Coordinates of C-alpha atoms in Angstrom, one line a residue:
X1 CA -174.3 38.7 129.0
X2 CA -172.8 41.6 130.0
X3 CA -173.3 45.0 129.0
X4 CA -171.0 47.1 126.1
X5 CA -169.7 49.5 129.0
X6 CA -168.7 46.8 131.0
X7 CA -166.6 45.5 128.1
X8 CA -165.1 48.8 127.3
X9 CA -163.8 49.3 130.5
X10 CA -162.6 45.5 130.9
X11 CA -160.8 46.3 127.8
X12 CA -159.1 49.9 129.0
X13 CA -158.0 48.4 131.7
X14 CA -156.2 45.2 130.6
X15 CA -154.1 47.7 128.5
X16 CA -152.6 49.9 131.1
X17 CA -148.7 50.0 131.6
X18 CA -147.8 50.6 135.5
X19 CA -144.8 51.8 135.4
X20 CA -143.5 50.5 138.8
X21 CA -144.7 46.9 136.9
X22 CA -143.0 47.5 133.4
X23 CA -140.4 44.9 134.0
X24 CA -141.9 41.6 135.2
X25 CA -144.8 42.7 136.9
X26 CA -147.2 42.2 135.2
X27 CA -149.0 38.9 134.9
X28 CA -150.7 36.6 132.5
X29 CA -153.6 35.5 133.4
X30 CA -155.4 32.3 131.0
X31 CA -159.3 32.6 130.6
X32 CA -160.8 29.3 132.0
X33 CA -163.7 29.8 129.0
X34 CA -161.0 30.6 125.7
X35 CA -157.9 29.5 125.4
X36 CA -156.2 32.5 124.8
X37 CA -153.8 35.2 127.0
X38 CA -155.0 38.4 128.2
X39 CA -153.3 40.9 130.7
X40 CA -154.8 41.3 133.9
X41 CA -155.4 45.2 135.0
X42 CA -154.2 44.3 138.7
X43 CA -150.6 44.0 139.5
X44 CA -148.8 43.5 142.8
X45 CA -147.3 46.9 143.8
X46 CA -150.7 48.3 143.1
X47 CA -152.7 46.0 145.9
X48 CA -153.3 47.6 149.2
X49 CA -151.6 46.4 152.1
X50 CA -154.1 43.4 153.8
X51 CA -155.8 42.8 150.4
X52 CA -155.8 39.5 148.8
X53 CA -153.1 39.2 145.7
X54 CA -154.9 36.7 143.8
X55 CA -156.3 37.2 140.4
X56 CA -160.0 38.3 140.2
X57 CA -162.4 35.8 138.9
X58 CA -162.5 36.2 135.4
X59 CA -165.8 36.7 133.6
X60 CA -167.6 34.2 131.4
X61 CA -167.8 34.5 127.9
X62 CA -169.3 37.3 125.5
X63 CA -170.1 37.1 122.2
X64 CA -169.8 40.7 121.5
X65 CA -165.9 40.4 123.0
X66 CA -165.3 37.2 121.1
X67 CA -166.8 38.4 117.8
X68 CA -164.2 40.9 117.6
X69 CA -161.4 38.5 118.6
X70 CA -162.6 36.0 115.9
X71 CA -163.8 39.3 113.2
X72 CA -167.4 37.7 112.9
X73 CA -169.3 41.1 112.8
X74 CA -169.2 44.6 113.6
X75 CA -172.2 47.3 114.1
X76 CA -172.8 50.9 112.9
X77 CA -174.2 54.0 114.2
X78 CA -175.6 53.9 110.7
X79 CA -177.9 51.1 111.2
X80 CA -178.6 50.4 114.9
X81 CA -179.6 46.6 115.4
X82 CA -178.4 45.1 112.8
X83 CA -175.1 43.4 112.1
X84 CA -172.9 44.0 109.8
X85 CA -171.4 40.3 109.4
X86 CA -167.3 39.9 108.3
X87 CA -166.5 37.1 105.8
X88 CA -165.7 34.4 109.0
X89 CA -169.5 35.4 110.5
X90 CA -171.2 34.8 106.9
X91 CA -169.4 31.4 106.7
X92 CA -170.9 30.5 110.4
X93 CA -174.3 31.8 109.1
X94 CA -174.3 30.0 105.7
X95 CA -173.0 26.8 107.6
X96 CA -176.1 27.2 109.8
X97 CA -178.6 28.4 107.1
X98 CA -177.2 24.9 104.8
X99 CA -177.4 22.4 107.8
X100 CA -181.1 23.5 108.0
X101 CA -181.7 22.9 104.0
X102 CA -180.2 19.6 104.1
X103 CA -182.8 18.9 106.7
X104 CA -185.6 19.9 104.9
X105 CA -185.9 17.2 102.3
X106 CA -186.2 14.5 105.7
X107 CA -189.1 16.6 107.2
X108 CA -190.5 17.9 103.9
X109 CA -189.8 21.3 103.6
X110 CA -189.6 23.4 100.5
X111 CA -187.7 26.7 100.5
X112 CA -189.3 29.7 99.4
X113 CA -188.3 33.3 98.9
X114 CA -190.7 35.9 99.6
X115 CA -191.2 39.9 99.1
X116 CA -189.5 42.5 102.1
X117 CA -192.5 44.8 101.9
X118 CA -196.0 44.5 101.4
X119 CA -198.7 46.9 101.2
X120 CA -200.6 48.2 104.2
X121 CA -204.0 46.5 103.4
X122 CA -201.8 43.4 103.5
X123 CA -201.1 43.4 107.4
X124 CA -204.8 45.0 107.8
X125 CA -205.8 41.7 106.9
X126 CA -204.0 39.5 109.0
X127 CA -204.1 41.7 112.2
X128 CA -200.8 42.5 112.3
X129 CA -201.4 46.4 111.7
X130 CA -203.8 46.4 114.5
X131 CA -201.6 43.7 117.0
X132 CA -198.2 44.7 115.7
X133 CA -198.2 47.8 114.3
X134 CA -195.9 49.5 117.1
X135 CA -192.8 46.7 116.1
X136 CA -193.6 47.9 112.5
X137 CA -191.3 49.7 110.0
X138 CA -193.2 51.9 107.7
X139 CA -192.3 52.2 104.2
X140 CA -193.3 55.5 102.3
X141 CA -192.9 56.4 98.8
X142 CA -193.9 58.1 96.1
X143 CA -196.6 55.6 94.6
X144 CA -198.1 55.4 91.1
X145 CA -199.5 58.8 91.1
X146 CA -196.1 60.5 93.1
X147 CA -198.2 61.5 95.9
X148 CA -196.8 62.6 99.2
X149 CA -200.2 62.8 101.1
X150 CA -203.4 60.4 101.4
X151 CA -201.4 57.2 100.0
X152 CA -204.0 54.6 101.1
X153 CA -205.6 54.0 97.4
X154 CA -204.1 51.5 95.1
X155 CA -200.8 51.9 94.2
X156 CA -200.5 54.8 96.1
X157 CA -200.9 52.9 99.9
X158 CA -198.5 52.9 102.2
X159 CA -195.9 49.2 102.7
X160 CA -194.8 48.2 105.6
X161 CA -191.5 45.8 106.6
X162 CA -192.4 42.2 106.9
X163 CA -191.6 41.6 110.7
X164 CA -192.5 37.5 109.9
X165 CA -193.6 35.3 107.0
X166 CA -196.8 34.5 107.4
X167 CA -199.3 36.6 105.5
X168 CA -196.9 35.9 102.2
X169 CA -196.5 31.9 102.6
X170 CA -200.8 32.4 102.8
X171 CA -200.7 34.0 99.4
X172 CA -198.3 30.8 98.1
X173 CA -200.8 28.7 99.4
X174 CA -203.9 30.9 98.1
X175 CA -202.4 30.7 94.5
X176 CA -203.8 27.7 93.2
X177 CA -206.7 25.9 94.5
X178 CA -205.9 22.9 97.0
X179 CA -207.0 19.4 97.3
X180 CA -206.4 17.4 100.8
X181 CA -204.8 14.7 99.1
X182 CA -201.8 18.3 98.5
X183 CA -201.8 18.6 102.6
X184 CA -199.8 18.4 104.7
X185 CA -198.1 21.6 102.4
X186 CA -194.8 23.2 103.8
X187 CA -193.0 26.1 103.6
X188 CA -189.3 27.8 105.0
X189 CA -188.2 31.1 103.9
X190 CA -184.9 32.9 105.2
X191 CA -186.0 35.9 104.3
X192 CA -184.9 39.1 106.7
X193 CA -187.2 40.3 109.0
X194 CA -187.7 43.9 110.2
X195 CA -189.0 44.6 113.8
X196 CA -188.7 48.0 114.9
X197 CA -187.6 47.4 118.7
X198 CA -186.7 50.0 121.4
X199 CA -183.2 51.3 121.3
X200 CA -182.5 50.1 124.6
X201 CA -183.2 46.6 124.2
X202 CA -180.6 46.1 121.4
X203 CA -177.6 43.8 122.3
X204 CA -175.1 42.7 120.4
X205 CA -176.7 39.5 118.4
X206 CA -179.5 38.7 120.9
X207 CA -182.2 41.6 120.1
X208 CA -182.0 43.0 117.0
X209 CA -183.8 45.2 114.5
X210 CA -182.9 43.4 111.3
X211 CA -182.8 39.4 111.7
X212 CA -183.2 36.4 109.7
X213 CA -185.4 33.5 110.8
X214 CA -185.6 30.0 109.9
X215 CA -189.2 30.5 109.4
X216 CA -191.8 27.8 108.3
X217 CA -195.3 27.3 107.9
X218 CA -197.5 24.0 107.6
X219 CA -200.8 23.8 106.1
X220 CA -202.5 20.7 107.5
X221 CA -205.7 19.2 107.9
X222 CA -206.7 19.4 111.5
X223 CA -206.6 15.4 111.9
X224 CA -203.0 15.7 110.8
X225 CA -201.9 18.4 113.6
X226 CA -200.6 16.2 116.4
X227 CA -198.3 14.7 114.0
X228 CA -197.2 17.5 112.6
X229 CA -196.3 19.0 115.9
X230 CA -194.4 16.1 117.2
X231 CA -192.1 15.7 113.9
X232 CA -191.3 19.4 114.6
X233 CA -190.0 18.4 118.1
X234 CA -188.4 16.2 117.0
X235 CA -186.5 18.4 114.4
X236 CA -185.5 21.2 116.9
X237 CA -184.3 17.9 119.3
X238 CA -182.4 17.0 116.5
X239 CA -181.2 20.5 115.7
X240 CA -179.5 21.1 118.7
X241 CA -178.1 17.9 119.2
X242 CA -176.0 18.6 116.4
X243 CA -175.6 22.0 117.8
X244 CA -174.6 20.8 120.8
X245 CA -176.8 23.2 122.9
X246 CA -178.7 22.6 126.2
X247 CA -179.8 22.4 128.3
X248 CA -183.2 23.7 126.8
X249 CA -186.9 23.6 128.3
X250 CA -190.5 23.7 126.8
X251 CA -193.0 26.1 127.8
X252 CA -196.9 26.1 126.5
X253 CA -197.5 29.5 126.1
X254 CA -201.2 30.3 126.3
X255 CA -203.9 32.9 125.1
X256 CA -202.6 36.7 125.9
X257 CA -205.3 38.7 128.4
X258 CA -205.8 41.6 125.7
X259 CA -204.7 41.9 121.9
X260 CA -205.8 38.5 120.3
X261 CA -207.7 37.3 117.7
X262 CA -210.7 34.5 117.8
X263 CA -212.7 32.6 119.9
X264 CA -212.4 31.7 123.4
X265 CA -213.4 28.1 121.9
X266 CA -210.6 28.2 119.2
X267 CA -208.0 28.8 121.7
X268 CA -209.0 26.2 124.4
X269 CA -209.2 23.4 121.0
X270 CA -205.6 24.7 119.9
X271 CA -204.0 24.8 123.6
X272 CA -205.9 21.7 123.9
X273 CA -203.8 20.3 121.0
X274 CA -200.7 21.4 121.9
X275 CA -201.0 20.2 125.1
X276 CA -201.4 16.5 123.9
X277 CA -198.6 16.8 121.3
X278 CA -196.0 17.4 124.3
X279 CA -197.3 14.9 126.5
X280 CA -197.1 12.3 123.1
X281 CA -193.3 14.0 122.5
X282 CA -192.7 12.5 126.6
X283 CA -191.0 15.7 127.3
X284 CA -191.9 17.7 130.8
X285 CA -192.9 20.9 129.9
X286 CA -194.2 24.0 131.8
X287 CA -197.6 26.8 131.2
X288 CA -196.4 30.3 130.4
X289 CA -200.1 31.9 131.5
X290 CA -200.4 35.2 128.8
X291 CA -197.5 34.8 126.6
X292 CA -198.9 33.1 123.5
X293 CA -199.0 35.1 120.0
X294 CA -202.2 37.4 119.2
X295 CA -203.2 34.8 116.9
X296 CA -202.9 31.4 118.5
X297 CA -201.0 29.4 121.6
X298 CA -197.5 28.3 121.4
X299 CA -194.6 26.3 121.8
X300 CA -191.6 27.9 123.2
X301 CA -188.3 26.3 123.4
X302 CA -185.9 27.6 126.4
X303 CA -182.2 27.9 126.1
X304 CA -180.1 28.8 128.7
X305 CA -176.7 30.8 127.9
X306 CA -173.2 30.4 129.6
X307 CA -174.4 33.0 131.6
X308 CA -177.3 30.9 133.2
X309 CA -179.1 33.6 131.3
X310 CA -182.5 32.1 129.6
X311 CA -183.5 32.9 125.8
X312 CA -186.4 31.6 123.8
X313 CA -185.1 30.2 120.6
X314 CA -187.3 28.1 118.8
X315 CA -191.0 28.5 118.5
X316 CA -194.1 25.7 117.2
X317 CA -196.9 27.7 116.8
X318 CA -200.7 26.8 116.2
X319 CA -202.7 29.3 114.4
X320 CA -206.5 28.9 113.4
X321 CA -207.4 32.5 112.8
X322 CA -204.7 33.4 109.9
X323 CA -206.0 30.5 107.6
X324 CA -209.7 32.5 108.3
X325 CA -208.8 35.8 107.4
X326 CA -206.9 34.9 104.4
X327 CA -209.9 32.5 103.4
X328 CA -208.1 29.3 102.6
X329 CA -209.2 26.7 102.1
X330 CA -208.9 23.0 100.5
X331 CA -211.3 20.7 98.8
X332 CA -212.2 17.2 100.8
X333 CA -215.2 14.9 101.3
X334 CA -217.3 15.0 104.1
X335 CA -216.3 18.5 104.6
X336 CA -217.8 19.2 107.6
X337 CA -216.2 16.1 109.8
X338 CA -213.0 16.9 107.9
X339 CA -213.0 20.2 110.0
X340 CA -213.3 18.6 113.1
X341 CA -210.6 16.0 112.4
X342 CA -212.7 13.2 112.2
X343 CA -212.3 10.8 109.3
X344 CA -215.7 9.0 108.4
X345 CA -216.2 6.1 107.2
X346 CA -220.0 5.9 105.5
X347 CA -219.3 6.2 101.6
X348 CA -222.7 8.5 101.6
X349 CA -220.3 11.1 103.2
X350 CA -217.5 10.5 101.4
X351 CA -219.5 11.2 97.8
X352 CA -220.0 14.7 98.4
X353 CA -216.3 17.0 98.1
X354 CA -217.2 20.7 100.0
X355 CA -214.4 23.7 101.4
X356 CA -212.3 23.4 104.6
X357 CA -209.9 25.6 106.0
X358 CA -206.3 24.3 107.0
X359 CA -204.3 24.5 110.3
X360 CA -201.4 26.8 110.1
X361 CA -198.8 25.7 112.2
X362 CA -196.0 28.3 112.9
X363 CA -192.3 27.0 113.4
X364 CA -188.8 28.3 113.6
X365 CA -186.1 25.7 114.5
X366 CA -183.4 27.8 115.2
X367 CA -185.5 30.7 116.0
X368 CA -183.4 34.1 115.2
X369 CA -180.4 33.0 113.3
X370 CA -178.6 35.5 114.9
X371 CA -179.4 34.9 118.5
X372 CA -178.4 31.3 118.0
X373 CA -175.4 32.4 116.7
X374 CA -174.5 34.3 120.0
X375 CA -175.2 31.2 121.3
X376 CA -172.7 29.0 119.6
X377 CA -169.9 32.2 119.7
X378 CA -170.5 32.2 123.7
X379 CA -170.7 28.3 124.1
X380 CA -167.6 27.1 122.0
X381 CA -165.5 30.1 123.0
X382 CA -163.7 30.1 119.6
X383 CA -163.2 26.3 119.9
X384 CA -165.3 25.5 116.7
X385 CA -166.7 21.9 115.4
X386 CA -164.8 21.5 112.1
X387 CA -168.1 22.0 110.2
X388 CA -169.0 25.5 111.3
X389 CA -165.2 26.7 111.7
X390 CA -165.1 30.3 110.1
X391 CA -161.4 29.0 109.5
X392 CA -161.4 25.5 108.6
X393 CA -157.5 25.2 107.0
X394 CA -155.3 26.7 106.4
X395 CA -152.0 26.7 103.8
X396 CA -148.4 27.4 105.2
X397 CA -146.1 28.2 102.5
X398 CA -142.3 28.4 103.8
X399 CA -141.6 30.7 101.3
X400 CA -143.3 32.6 98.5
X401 CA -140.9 31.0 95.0
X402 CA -143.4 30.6 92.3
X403 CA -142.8 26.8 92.6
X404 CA -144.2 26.7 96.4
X405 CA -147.2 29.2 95.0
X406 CA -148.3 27.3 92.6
X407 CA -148.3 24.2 94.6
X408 CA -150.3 25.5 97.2
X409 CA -152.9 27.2 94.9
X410 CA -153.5 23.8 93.3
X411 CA -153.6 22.2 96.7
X412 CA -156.2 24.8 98.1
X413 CA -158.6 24.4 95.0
X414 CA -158.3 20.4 95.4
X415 CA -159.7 20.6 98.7
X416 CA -161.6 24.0 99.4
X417 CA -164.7 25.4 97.4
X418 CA -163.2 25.3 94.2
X419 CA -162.4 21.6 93.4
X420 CA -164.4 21.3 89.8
X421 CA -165.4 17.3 89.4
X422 CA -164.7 16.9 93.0
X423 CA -167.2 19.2 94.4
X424 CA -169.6 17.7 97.2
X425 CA -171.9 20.3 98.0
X426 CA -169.9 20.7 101.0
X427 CA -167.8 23.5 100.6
X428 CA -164.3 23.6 102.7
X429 CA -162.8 27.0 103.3
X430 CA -159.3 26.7 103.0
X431 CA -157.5 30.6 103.2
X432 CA -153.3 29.9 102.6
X433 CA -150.8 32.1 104.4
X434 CA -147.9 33.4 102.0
X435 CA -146.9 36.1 103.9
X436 CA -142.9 36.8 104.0
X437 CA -142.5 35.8 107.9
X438 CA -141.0 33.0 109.2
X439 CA -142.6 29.6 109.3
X440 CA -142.6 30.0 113.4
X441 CA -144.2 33.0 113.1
X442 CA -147.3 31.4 110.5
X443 CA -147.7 29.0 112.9
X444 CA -148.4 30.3 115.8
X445 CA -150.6 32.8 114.1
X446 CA -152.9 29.8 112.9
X447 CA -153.3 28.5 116.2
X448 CA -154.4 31.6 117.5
X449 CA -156.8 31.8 115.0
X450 CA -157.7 28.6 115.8
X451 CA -157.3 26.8 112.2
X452 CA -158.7 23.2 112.7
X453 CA -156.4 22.1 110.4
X454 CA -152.8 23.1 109.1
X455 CA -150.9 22.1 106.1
X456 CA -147.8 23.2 105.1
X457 CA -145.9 23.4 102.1
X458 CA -142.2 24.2 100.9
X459 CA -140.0 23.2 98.3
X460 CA -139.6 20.0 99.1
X461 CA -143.3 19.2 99.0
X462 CA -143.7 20.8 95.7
X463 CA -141.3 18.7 94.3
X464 CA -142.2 15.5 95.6
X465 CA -146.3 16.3 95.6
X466 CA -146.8 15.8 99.5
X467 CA -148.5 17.9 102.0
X468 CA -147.5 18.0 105.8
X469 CA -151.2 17.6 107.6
X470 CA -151.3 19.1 111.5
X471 CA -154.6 18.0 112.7
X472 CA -154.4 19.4 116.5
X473 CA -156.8 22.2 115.9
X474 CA -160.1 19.4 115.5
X475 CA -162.5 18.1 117.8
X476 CA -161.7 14.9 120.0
X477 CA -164.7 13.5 118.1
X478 CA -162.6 13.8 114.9
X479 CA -159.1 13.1 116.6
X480 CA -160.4 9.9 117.0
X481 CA -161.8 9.3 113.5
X482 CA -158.5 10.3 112.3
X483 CA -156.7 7.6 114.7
X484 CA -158.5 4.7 112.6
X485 CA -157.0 5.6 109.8
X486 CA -153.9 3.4 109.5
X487 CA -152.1 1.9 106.5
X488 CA -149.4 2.7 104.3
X489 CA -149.5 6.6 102.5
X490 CA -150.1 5.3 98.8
X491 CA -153.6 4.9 97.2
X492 CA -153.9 2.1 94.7
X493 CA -151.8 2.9 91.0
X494 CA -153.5 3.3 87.9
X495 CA -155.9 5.8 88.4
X496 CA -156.7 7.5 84.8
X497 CA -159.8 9.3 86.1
X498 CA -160.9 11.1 89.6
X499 CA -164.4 10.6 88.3
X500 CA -163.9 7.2 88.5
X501 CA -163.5 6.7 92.1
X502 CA -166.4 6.9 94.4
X503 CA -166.4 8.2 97.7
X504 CA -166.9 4.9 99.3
X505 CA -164.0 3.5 96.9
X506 CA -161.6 6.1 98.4
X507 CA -162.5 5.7 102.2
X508 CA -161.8 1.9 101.8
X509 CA -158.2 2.8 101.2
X510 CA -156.5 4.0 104.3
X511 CA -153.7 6.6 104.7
X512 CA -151.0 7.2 107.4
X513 CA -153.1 9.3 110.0
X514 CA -150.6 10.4 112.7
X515 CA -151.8 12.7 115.9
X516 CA -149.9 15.6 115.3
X517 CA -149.3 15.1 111.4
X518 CA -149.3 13.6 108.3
X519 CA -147.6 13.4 105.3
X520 CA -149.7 12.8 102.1
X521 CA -147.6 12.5 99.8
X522 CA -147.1 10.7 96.5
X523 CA -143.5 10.0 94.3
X524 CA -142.8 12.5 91.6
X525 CA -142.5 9.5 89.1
X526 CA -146.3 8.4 90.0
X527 CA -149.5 10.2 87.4
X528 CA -150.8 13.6 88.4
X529 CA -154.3 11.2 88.8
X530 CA -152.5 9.8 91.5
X531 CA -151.5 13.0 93.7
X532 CA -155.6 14.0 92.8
X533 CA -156.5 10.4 94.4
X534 CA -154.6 11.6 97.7
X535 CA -156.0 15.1 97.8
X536 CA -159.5 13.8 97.1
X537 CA -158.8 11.6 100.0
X538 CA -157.8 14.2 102.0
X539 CA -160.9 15.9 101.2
X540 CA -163.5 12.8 102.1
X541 CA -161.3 12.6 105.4
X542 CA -162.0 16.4 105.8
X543 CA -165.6 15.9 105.2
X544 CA -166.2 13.0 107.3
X545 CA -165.2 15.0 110.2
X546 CA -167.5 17.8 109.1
X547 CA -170.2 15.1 110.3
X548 CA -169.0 14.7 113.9

């Protein structure tokens, strides 16, 4: 990833007029990562005599560059390291942060929202103020008493910027008292972290000062850790196979040489552990010697950038000291062999019920939300999957008659977030275009924006209730869904509710799919329930590629 002065200057230069080149000189030059024009700075009068006239190599993809193409996010002096993200990067983020709750149900997660700031005594007691407390944000204020000096006492103490979730999914799990039968328990929060880096290391969305983390915590027995390791690999393997990311490694990342907490004991049992969860997971796997957490070993997953450039992502973490200093704890028989994961069987053990303390295990699929996103922006280059497309469709009108308008209004809020009884839990952004250019003009516009999907209307289709359908802006993937989609245009008649039909009902019917376009259309004599049918159809076709 290159750096912001490098950009700047790529960017001066690519604008500068030669005059001995103003008519025909200069040249255009297509990226071989994004599909889109830019000017090259060289032209042919300007080239020494003897020196190569080829076009230089052009340089991979940035995120920071193609954020501004795409207006994902911008940045401010005001707020150094952290992103100020545009309508099209929220949608990316949201699609991100809702692919990851529809997951938690299948691994058996439950969300949970969680204070910003918490008071000093707080990170005291976890180790963070005495590990951490350089990455820290300090929070002063007036207190109970409106004192400006000596805040340590009560309500006068001093907070300080959560830079993870931990300590505060260990007061969810202190605040009511625990039975084994309750484990394994687990939390994700999306709460935004705070960590106060050095000025220098900021770039664009890979090292930031403000972040959000898909952050979760398990509380398990300790018989129940192996398997609770391996179904987290296997959520981050799902993950980014849906993401489409790789190739990634995993690195065991063991006890640091100064600044942890515990026993030398404690950490060769939980290294120990995570060891045999990734030779169970039948992954190969490397040792990072020193680079574990100051409270326990970890898992690190590797991603490598279109850069070849390497960033840790997502993290499994085993923790045995935080459960300790928080003093949690669970009731189970045989207490003592239920600490060392062992499961015994005499019913003389089993009578008596005594404490244990639970395993924490750390884990963040997508690690930093934002980094990922970098990511993404650098590996699909603008070319979006339909279901994280900042601009999913979009609405032509050929003019802007109240007829047309209307039309395409009710159009939009049939298929996009607004759709009433026909709302998945999907949403589909659909923006419409009704500015007073030509058609052409729209057009073009929408593929450089890079719409996945374009539908236009005009008179004509207001009258008659159809819709002109351009799919060339979707995957292959989808291109191909779309191709099986043969039969004639009209749904079955009689239709007298849309609450009626089913999704499965409506995919049984086909509809015309053509490569380049469709017309979905319905006769102006046929019910309104009818043109509903076909826009609701339209909608499950829509969706059905948001899963490819």
């Amino acid at each position: 990833m290159r750096s912001l002065r490098t950009l700047q200057i790529l960017q001066q230069a690519s604008s500068l007029s030669h005059a001995a080149t103003r008519h025909g000189g200069r040249r255009l030059v297509r990226r071989t990562t994004v599909p889109y024009f830019t000017y090259s700075p060289y032209c042919s009068s300007c080239d020494a005599p003897g020196e190569s006239t080829t076009d230089p190599p052009i340089p991979p993809a940035d995120h920071r560059q193609l954020a501004i193409e795409q207006e994902l996010f911008t940045t401010s002096p005001y707020s150094p390291g952290s992103p100020l993200f545009l309508p099209n990067g929220t949608r990316i983020f949201n699609a991100l942060a809702n692919f990851l709750r529809q997951k938690y149900e299948k691994y058996g997660f439950q969300e949970v929202i969680t204070p910003t700031i918490y008071k000093k005594s707080l990170w005291e007691k976890s180790g963070h103020w005495e590990n951490y407390a350089e990455d820290m944000y300090v929070v002063t204020g007036r207190g109970a008493e409106g004192k400006t000096v000596g805040k340590q006492i009560g309500e006068d103490e001093e907070y300080g910027l959560k830079p993870m979730n931990c300590p505060g999914h260990c007061l969810l799990f202190a605040s009511k008292q625990r039975s084994y039968r309750d484990l394994p328990i687990r939390y994700a929060d999306f709460s935004p972290l705070h960590r106060n880096e050095i000025s220098g290391a900021l770039s664009g969305l890979t090292r930031l000062r403000k972040f959000h983390q898909d952050d979760g915590h398990i509380f398990c027995r300790p018989s129940q850790i192996g398997e609770e390791i391996s179904k987290s690999l296997e959520f981050v393997k799902e993950t980014y196979k849906t993401l489409q990311l790789g190739p990634y490694r995993l690195a065991l990342s063991t006890r640091p040489q100064d600044n942890f907490i515990g026993t030398l004991e404690e950490w060769d049992n939980a290294e120990n552990a995570l060891k045999a969860a990734l030779d169970a997971s039948g992954e190969t796997w490397t040792i990072s010697e020193g680079d574990g957490a100051f409270y326990g070993p970890k898992i690190d997953i590797i991603l490598r950038d279109t850069d070849g450039k390497e960033h840790q992502t997502s993290t499994i973490q085993l923790d045995f000291q935080l459960p300790k200093r928080f003093e949690l704890q669970y009731q189970a028989p045989a207490a003592a062999f239920e600490q060392k994961g062992i499961s015994p069987t005499d019913p003389r053990l089993l009578e008596e019920q005594g404490p244990v303390t639970p395993v924490v295990i750390h884990r963040a699929v997508l690690g930093s939300v934002e980094r990922l996103m970098a990511l993404l922006i650098e590996h699909h280059s603008g070319k979006w999957p339909f279901w994280l497309s900042p601009r999913q469709v979009v609405i032509l009108t050929v003019n802007d008659k109240p007829k047309v308008m209307k039309f395409a209004r009710h159009v939009q809020n049939t298929l996009g977030v607004n759709a009433g009884p026909l709302t998945t839990g999907i949403p589909i952004v659909v923006d419409i275009d009704d500015r007073p250019i030509s058609l052409g003009k729209k057009k073009r516009d929408a593929i450089s924006k890079r719409y996945s999907v374009v539908l236009t209307i005009g008179e004509r289709n207001a009258t008659e209730q159809s819709v002109s359908c351009d799919f060339n802006g979707v995957s292959p993937e989808a291109k191909a869904f779309l191709e099986t989609q043969h039969s004639p245009k009209n749904l079955r008649d009689g239709l007298t509710s849309l609450r009626e039909i089913s999704a499965e009902e409506v995919l049984e019917d086909e509809t015309h799919i053509d490569e380049r376009r469709t017309d979905v259309s319905v006769s102006s004599k046929q019910s309104k329930q009818d043109f509903e049918a076909q826009t609701l159809k339209m909608k499950l076709m829509l969706l059905q590629i948001l899963r490819i």
